[in-house]
GROMACS .gro file of C-alpha atoms in nm:
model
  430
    1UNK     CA    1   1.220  -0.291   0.578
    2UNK     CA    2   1.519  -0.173   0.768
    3UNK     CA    3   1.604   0.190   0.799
    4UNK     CA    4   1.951   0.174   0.592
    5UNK     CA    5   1.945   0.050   0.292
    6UNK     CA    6   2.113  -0.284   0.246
    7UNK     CA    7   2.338  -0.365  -0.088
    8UNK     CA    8   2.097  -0.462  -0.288
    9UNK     CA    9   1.873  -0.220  -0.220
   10UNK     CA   10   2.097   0.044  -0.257
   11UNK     CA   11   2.103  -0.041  -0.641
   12UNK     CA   12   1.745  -0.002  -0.682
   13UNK     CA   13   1.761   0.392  -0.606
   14UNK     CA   14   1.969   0.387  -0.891
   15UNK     CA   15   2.297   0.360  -0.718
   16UNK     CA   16   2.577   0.117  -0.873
   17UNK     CA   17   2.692  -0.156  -0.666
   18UNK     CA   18   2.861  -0.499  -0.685
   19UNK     CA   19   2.610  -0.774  -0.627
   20UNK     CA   20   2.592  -1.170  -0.593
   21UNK     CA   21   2.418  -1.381  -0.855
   22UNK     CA   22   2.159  -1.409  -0.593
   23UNK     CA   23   2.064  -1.301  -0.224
   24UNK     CA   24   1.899  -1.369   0.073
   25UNK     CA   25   1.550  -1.185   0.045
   26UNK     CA   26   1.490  -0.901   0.339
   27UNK     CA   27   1.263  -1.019   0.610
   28UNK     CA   28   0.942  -0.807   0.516
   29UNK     CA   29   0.989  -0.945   0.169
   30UNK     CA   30   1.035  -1.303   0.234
   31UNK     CA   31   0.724  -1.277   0.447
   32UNK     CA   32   0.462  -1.139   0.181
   33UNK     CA   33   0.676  -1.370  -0.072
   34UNK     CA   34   0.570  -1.681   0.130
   35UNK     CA   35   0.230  -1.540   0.222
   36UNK     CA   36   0.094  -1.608  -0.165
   37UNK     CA   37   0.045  -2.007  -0.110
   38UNK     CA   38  -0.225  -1.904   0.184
   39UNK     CA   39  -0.540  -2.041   0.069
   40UNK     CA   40  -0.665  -1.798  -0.184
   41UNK     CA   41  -0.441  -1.513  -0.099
   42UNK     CA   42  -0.286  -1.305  -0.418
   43UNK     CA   43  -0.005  -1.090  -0.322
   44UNK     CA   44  -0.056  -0.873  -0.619
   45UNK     CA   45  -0.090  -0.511  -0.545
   46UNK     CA   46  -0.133  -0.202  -0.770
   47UNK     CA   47  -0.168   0.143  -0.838
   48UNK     CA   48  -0.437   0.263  -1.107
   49UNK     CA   49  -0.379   0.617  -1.254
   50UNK     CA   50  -0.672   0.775  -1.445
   51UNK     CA   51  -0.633   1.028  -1.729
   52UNK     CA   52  -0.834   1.289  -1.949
   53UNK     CA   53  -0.635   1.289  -2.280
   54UNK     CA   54  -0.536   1.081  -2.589
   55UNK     CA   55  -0.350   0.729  -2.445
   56UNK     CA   56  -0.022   0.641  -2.568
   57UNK     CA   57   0.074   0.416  -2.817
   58UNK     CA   58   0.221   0.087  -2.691
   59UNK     CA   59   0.571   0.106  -2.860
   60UNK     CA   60   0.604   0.468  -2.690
   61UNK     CA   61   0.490   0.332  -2.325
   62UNK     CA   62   0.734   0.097  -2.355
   63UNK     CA   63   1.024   0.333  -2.482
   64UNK     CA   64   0.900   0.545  -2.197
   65UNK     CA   65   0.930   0.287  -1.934
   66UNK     CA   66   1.277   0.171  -2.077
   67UNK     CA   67   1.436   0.522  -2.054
   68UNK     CA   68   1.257   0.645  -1.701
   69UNK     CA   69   1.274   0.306  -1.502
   70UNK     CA   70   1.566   0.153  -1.683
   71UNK     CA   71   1.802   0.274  -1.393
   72UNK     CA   72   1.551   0.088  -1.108
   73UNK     CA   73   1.729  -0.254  -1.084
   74UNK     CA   74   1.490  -0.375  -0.830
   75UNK     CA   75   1.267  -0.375  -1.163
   76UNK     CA   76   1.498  -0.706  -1.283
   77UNK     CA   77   1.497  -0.902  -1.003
   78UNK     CA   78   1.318  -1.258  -1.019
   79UNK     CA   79   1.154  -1.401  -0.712
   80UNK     CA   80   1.395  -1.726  -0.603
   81UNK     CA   81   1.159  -2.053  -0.456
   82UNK     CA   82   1.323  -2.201  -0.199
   83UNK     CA   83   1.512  -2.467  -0.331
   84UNK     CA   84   1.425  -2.759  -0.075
   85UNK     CA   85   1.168  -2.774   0.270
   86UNK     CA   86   0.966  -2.518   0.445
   87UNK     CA   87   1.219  -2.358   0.639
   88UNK     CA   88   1.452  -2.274   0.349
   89UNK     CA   89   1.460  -1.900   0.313
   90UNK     CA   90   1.363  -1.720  -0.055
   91UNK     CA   91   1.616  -1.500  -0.245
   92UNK     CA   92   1.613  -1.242  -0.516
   93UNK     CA   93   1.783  -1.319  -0.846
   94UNK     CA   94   1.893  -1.007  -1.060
   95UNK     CA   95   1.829  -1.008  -1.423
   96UNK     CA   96   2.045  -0.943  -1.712
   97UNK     CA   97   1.816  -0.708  -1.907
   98UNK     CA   98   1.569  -0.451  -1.833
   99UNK     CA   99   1.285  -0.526  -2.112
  100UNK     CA  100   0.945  -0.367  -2.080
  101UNK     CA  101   0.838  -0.530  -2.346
  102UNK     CA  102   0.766  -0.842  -2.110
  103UNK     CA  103   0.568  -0.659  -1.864
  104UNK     CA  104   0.380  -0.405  -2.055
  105UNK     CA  105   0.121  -0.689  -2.234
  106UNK     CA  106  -0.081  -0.567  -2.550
  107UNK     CA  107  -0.381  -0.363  -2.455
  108UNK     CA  108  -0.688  -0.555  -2.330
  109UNK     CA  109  -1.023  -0.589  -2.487
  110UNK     CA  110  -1.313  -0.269  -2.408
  111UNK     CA  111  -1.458  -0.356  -2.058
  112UNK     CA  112  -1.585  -0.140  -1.749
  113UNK     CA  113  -1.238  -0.014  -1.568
  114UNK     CA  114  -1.325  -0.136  -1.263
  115UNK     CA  115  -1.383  -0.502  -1.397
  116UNK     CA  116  -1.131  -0.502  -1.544
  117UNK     CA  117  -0.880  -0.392  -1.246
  118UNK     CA  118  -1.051  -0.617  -1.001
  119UNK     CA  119  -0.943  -0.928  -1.254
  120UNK     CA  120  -0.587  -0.814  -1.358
  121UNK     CA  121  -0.557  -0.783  -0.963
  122UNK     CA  122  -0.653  -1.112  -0.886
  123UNK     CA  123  -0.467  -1.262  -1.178
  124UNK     CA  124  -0.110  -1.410  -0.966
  125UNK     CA  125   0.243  -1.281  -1.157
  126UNK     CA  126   0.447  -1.548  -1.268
  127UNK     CA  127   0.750  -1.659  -1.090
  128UNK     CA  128   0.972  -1.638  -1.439
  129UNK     CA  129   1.020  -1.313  -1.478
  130UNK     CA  130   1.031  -0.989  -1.272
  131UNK     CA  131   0.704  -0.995  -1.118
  132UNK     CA  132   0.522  -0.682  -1.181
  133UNK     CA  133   0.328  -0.556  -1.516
  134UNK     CA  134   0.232  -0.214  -1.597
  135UNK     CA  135  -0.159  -0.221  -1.788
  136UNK     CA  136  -0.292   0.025  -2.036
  137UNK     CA  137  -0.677   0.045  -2.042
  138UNK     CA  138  -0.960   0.177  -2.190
  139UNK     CA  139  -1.141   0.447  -1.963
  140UNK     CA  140  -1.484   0.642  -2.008
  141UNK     CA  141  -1.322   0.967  -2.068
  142UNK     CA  142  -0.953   0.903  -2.142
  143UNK     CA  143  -0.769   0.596  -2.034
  144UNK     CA  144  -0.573   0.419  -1.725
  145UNK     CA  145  -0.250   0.289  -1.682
  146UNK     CA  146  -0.285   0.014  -1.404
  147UNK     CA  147   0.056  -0.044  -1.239
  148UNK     CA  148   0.068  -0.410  -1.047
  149UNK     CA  149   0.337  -0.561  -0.880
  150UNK     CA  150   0.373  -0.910  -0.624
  151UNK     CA  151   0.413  -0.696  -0.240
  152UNK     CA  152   0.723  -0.854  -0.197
  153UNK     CA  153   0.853  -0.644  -0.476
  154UNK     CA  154   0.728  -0.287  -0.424
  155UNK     CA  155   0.538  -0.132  -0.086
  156UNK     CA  156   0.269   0.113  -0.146
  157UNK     CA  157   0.526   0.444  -0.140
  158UNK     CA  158   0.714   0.252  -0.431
  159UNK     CA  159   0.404   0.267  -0.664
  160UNK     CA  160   0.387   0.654  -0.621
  161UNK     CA  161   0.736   0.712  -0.682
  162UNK     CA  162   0.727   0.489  -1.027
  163UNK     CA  163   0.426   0.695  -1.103
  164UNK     CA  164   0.583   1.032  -1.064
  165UNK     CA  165   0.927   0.893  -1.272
  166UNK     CA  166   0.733   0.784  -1.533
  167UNK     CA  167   0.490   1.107  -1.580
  168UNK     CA  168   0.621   1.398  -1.768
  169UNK     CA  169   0.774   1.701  -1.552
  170UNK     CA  170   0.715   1.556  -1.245
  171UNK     CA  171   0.714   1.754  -0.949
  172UNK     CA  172   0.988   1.697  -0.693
  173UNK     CA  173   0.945   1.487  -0.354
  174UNK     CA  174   0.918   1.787  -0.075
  175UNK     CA  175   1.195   1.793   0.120
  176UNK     CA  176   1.296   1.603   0.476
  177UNK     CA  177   1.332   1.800   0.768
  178UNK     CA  178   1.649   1.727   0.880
  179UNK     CA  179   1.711   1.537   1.205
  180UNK     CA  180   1.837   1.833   1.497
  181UNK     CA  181   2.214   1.748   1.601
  182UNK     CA  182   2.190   1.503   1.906
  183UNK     CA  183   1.892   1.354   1.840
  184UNK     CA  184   1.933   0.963   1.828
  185UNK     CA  185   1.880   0.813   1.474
  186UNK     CA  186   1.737   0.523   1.602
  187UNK     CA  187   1.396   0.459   1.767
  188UNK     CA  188   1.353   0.471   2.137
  189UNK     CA  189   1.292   0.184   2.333
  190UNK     CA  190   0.930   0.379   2.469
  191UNK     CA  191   0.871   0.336   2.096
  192UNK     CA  192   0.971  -0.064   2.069
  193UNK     CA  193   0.774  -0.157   2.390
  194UNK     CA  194   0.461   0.054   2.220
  195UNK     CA  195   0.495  -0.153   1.894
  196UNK     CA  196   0.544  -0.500   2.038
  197UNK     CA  197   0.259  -0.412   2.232
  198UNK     CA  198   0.040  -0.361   1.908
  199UNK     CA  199   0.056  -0.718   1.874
  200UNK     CA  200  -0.186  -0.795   2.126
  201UNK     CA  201  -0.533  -0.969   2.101
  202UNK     CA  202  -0.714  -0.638   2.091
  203UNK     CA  203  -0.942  -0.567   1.792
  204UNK     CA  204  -1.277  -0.695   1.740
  205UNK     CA  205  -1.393  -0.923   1.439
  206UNK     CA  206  -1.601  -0.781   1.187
  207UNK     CA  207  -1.883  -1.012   1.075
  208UNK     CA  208  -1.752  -1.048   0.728
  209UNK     CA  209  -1.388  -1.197   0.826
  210UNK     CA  210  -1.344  -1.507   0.714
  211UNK     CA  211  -1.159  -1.726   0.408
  212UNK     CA  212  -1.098  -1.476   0.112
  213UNK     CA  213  -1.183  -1.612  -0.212
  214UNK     CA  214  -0.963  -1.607  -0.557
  215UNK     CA  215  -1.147  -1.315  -0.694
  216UNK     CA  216  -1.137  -0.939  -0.663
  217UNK     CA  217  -1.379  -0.612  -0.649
  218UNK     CA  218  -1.296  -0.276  -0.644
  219UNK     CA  219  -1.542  -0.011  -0.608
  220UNK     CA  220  -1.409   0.399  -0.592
  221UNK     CA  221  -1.588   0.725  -0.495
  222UNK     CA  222  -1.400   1.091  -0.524
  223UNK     CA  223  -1.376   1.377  -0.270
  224UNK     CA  224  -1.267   1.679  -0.424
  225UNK     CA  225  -0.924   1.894  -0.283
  226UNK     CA  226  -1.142   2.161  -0.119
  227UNK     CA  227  -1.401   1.878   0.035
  228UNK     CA  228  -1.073   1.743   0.211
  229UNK     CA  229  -0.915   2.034   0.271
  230UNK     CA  230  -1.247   2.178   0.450
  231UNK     CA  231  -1.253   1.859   0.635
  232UNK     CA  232  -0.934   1.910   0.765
  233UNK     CA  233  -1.023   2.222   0.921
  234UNK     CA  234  -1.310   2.045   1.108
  235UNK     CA  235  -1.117   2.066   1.462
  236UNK     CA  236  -1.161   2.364   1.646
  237UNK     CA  237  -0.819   2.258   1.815
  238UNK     CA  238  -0.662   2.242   1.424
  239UNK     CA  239  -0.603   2.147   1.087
  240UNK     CA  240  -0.644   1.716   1.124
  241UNK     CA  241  -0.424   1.541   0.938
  242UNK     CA  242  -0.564   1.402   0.566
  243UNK     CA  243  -0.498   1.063   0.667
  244UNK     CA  244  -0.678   1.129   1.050
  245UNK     CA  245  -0.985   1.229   0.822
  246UNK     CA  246  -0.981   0.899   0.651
  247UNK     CA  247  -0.934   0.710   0.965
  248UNK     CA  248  -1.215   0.904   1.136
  249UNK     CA  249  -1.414   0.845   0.811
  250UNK     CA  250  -1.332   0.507   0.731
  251UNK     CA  251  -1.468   0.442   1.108
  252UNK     CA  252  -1.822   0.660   1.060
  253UNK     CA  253  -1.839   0.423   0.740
  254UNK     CA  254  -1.838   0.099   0.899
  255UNK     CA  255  -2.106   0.221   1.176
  256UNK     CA  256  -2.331   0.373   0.958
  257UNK     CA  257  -2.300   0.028   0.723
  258UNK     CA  258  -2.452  -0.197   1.002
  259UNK     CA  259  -2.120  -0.421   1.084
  260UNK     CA  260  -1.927  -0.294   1.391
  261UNK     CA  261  -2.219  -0.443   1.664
  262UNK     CA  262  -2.317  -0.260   1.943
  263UNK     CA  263  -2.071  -0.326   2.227
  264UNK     CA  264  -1.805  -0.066   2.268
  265UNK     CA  265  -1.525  -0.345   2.389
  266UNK     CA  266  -1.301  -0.473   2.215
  267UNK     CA  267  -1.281  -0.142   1.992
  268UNK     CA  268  -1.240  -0.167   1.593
  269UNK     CA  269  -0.870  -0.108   1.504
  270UNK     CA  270  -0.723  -0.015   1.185
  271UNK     CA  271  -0.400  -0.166   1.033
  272UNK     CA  272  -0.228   0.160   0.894
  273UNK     CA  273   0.078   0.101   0.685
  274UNK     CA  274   0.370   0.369   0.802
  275UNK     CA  275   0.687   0.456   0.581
  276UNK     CA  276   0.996   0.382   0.760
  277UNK     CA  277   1.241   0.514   0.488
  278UNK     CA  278   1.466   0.767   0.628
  279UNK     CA  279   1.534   1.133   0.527
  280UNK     CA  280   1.734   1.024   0.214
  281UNK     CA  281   1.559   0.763   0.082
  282UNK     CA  282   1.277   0.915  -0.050
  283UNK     CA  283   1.323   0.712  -0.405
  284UNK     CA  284   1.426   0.417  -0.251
  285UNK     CA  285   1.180   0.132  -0.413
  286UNK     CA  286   1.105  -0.219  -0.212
  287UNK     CA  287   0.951  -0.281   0.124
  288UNK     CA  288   0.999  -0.011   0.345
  289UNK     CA  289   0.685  -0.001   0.623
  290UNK     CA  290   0.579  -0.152   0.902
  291UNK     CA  291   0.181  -0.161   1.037
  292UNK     CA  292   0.080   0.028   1.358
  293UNK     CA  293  -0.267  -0.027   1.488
  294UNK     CA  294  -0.474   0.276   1.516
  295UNK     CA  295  -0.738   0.222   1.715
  296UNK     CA  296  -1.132   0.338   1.515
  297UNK     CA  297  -1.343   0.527   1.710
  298UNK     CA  298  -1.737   0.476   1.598
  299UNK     CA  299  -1.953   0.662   1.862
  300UNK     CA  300  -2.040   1.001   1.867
  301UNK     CA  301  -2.073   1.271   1.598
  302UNK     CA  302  -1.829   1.288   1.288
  303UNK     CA  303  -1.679   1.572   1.437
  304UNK     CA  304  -1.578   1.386   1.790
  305UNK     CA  305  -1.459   1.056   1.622
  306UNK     CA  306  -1.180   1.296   1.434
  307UNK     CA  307  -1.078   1.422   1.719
  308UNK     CA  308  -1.021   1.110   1.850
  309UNK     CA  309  -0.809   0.970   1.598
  310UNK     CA  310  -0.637   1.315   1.508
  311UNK     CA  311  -0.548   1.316   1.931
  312UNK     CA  312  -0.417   0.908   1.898
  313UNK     CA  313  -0.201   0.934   1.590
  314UNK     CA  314  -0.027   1.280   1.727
  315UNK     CA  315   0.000   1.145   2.071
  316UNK     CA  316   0.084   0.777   1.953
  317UNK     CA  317   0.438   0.898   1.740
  318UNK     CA  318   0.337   0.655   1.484
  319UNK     CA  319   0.628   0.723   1.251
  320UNK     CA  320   0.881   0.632   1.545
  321UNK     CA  321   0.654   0.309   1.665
  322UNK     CA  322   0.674   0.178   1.299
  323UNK     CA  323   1.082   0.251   1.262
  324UNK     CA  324   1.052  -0.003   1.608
  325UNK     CA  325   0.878  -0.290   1.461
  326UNK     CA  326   1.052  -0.234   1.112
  327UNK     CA  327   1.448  -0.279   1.318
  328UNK     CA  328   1.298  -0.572   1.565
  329UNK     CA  329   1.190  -0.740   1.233
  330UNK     CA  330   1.488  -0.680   0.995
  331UNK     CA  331   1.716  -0.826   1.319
  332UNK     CA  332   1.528  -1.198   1.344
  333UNK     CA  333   1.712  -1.443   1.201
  334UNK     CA  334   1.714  -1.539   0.857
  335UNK     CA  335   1.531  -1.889   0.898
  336UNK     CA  336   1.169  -2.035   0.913
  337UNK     CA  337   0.955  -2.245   1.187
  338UNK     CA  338   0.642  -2.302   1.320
  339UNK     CA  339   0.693  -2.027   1.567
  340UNK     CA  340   0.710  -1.770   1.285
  341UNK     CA  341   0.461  -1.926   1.062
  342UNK     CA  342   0.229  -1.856   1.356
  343UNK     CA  343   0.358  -1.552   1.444
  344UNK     CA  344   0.276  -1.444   1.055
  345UNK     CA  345  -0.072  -1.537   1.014
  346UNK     CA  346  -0.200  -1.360   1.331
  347UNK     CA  347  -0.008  -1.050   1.229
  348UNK     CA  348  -0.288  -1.029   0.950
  349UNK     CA  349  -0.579  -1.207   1.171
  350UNK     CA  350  -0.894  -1.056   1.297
  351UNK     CA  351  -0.693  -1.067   1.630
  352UNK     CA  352  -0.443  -0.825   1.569
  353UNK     CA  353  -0.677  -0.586   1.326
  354UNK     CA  354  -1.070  -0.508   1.212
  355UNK     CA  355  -0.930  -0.356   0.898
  356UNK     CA  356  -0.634  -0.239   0.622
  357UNK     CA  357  -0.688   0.145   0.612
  358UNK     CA  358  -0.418   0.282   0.438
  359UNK     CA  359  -0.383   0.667   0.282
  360UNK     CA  360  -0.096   0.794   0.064
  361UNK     CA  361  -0.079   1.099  -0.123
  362UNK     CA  362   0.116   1.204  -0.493
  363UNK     CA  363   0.282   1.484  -0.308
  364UNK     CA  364   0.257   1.647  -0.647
  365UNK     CA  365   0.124   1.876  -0.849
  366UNK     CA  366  -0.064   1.876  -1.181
  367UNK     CA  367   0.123   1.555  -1.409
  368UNK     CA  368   0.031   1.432  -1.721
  369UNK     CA  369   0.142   1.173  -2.000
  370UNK     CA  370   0.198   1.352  -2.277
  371UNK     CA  371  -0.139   1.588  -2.383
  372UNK     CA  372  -0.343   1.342  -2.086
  373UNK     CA  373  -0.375   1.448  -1.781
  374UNK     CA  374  -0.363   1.301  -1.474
  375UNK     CA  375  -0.697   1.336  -1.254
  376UNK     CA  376  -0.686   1.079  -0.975
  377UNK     CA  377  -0.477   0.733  -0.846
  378UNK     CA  378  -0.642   0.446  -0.641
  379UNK     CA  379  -0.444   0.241  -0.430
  380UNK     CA  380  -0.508  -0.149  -0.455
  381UNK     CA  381  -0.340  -0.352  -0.192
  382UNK     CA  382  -0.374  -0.700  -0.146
  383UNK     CA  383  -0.632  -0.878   0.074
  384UNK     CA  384  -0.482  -1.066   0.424
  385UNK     CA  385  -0.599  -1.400   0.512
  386UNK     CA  386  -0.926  -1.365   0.702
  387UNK     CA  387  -0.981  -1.028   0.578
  388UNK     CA  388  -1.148  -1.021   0.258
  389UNK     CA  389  -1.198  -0.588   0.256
  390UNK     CA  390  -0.994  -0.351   0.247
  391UNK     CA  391  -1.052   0.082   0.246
  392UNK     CA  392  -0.770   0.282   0.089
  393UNK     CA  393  -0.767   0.675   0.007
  394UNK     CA  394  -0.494   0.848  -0.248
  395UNK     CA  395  -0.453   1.174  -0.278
  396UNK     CA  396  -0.378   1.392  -0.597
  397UNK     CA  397  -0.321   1.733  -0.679
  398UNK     CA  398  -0.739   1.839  -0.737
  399UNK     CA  399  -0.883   1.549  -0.585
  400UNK     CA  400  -0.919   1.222  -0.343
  401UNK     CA  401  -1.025   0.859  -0.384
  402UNK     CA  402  -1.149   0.642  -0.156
  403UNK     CA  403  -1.087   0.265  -0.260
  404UNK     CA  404  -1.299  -0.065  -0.167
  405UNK     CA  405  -1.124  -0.365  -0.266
  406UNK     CA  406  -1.293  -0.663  -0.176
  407UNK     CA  407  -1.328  -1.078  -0.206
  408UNK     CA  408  -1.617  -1.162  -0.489
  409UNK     CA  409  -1.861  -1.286  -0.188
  410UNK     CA  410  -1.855  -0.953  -0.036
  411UNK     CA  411  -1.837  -0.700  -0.336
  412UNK     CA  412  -2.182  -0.570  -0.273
  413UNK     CA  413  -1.946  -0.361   0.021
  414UNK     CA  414  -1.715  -0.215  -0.183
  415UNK     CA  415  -1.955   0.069  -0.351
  416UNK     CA  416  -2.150   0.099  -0.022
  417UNK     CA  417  -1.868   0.183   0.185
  418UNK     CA  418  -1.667   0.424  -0.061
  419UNK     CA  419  -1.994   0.616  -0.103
  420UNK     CA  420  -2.022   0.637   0.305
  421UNK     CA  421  -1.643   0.694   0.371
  422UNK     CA  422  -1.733   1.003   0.088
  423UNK     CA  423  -2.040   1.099   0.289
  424UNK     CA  424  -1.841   1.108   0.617
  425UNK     CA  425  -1.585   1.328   0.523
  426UNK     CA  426  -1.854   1.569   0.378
  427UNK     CA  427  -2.021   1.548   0.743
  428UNK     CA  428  -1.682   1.677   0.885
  429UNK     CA  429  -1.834   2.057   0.760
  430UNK     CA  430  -2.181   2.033   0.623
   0.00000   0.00000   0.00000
């Protein structure tokens, strides 16, 4: 989670370095590592790639894997327990051997694809072995490769960028503006003060927070490139960002569903994942984000409640609030207590947020596997104690999909609210 990488995670861009049998894990790491024992919380997240085509064979995923993630070393390391009491502090243990044959399992038997996800990503990764596993599945009109991985191993950003290695002639990652000479590399302290300050008692409880249960439902809708793009161009004042439209959407969703109450105070908030990785770390895999709180406007017309959260996120410098919070965090000490147990359960309370609303894009063109091609990605993330939904949207190339993962008590929200989120960004220029 810091902004420089440190030694070990300079080897998992694919850089050589020297490195201890085993090490102290990073702070963001150790935190999503030790957030798996919570009640029913799985820390398994994933990325689920459809295609139109003929699927691979098994041995040549495999062979695939091996020669375009052999050079990730992050993809060896082993999740370390802590050896004694509550306080001790986990570690990463390197493997010897990069083996995809031990996370790319024989292909499951014919079921719907979205049944399927929801119980490969409620299924917990063993602590033996590198803990992430890469799926091949039967799909209506092609297949899907389902990419899962324990948080602590991979952020959302990570996913893509495995993705895009492993597809053939993948486009490459637009370039970073570079930083103009004199401006400061770090984060100002305006910034700092604005991110502590997201940690205040501020959002308002949703009525279907509560204990999360040990299964999963996932539920998708698509918006096609020129419904998003034509969205975008909703704002008289200009082109909204795509993930503003989500926001804005995500927010018309939950209104029009019956569960944000009628009392404007406290507001809904979002929990919005940023990437923190700097201008050369594009490739960079591991944990590399911090969450800013966005706040979810729901009265008013479509067109008013993405103005609203277009005006916050360009007004709110999100991407320097997150670099904040992501160099407080990576400077605490390396050592648990009740303080920070605390601390780390109302980060991902109903206090601190309504909702995970996260948005990434490919930032790619047309890929493909071989004669498949790829038409769409879903982002799965994991579900927070107390929060048993969560909205995504990924964007690819043609296309957009809006993602409901939820507990099994409240699946029957999962196709609703995709289908509204879809309808809301349709609203945006009907």
């Amino acid at each position: 989670m810091t902004p420089h990488p440190s030694l070990p995670e300079l080897a998992s861009s694919g850089r050589t370095a020297e490195r201890p049998a085993a090490f102290a894990m990073p702070p963001l790491d150790a935190w999503l590592y030790r957030h798996q024992s919570s009640g029913s919380v799985c820390m398994t997240a994933g990325i689920l790639a459809r295609f139109e085509g003929p699927a691979p064979s098994l041995p040549h995923l495999r062979e695939l894997v091996r020669r375009r993630w052999g050079s990730h070393e992050r993809l060896r390391w082993t999740p370390g327990a802590p050896a004694t009491g509550s306080g001790a502090w986990p570690h990463w243990t390197p493997g010897p051997e990069f083996d995809p044959g031990q996370h790319i399992p024989d292909s499951p038997s014919p079921a719907a694809l979205e049944a399927r996800t929801a119980q490969l990503l409620a299924h917990p990764l063993g602590p033996a072995r590198p803990p992430w596993q890469l799926h091949l599945l039967p799909a209506d009109d092609g297949f899907a490769l389902l990419l899962r991985a324990h948080h602590a191993l991979l952020d959302g950003v990570s996913f893509v960028t495995l993705l895009r290695e492993l597809l053939d002639a993948p486009a490459a990652v637009p370039g970073q503006r570079a930083r103009p000479a004199g401006q400061p590399a770090g984060p100002p302290r305006l910034a700092l003060a604005r991110a502590l300050a997201d940690l205040l008692p501020r959002a308002r409880p949703l009525p279907f927070h509560g204990p999360v249960d040990s299964r999963r439902a996932v539920a998708w809708s698509r918006v096609s490139a020129a419904e998003l793009s034509a969205a975008r161009e909703a704002l008289p004042s200009g082109r909204a960002s795509a993930n503003a439209v989500f926001l804005a959407a995500a927010a018309g969703a939950l209104r029009s569903a019956g569960v944000t109450g009628r009392l404007p105070l406290p507001g809904l908030c979002a929990m919005v994942p940023v990437d923190v990785r700097a201008d050369d770390e594009g490739a960079v895999l591991g944990n590399r984000y911090a969450a800013v709180r966005v706040p979810l406007p729901t009265g008013g017309c479509p067109q008013r409640r993405l103005a609203a959260v277009d005006g916050f996120t360009r007004r709110a410098a999100l991407k320097q609030r997150a670099r904040a919070q992501a160099l407080f965090v990576s400077s605490r000490p390396r050592r648990y207590g009740l303080m920070s147990e605390v601390l780390g359960r109302y980060a991902d309370s109903p206090l601190y947020s309504s909702l995970l609303c996260s948005s990434m894009a490919t930032h790619a063109g047309p890929l493909a596997l071989g004669a498949a091609r790829l038409t769409g990605i879903a982002a799965l993330p994991p579900l927070s104690p107390g929060h048993p939904v969560a909205m995504t949207m990924a964007v690819h190339d043609t296309s957009a999909t809006v993602t409901v993962t939820t507990d099994h008590a409240h699946r029957h929200l999962g196709a609703r609210l995709s289908t509204l989120v879809r309808e809301e960004i349709r609203a945006l220029f009907v």
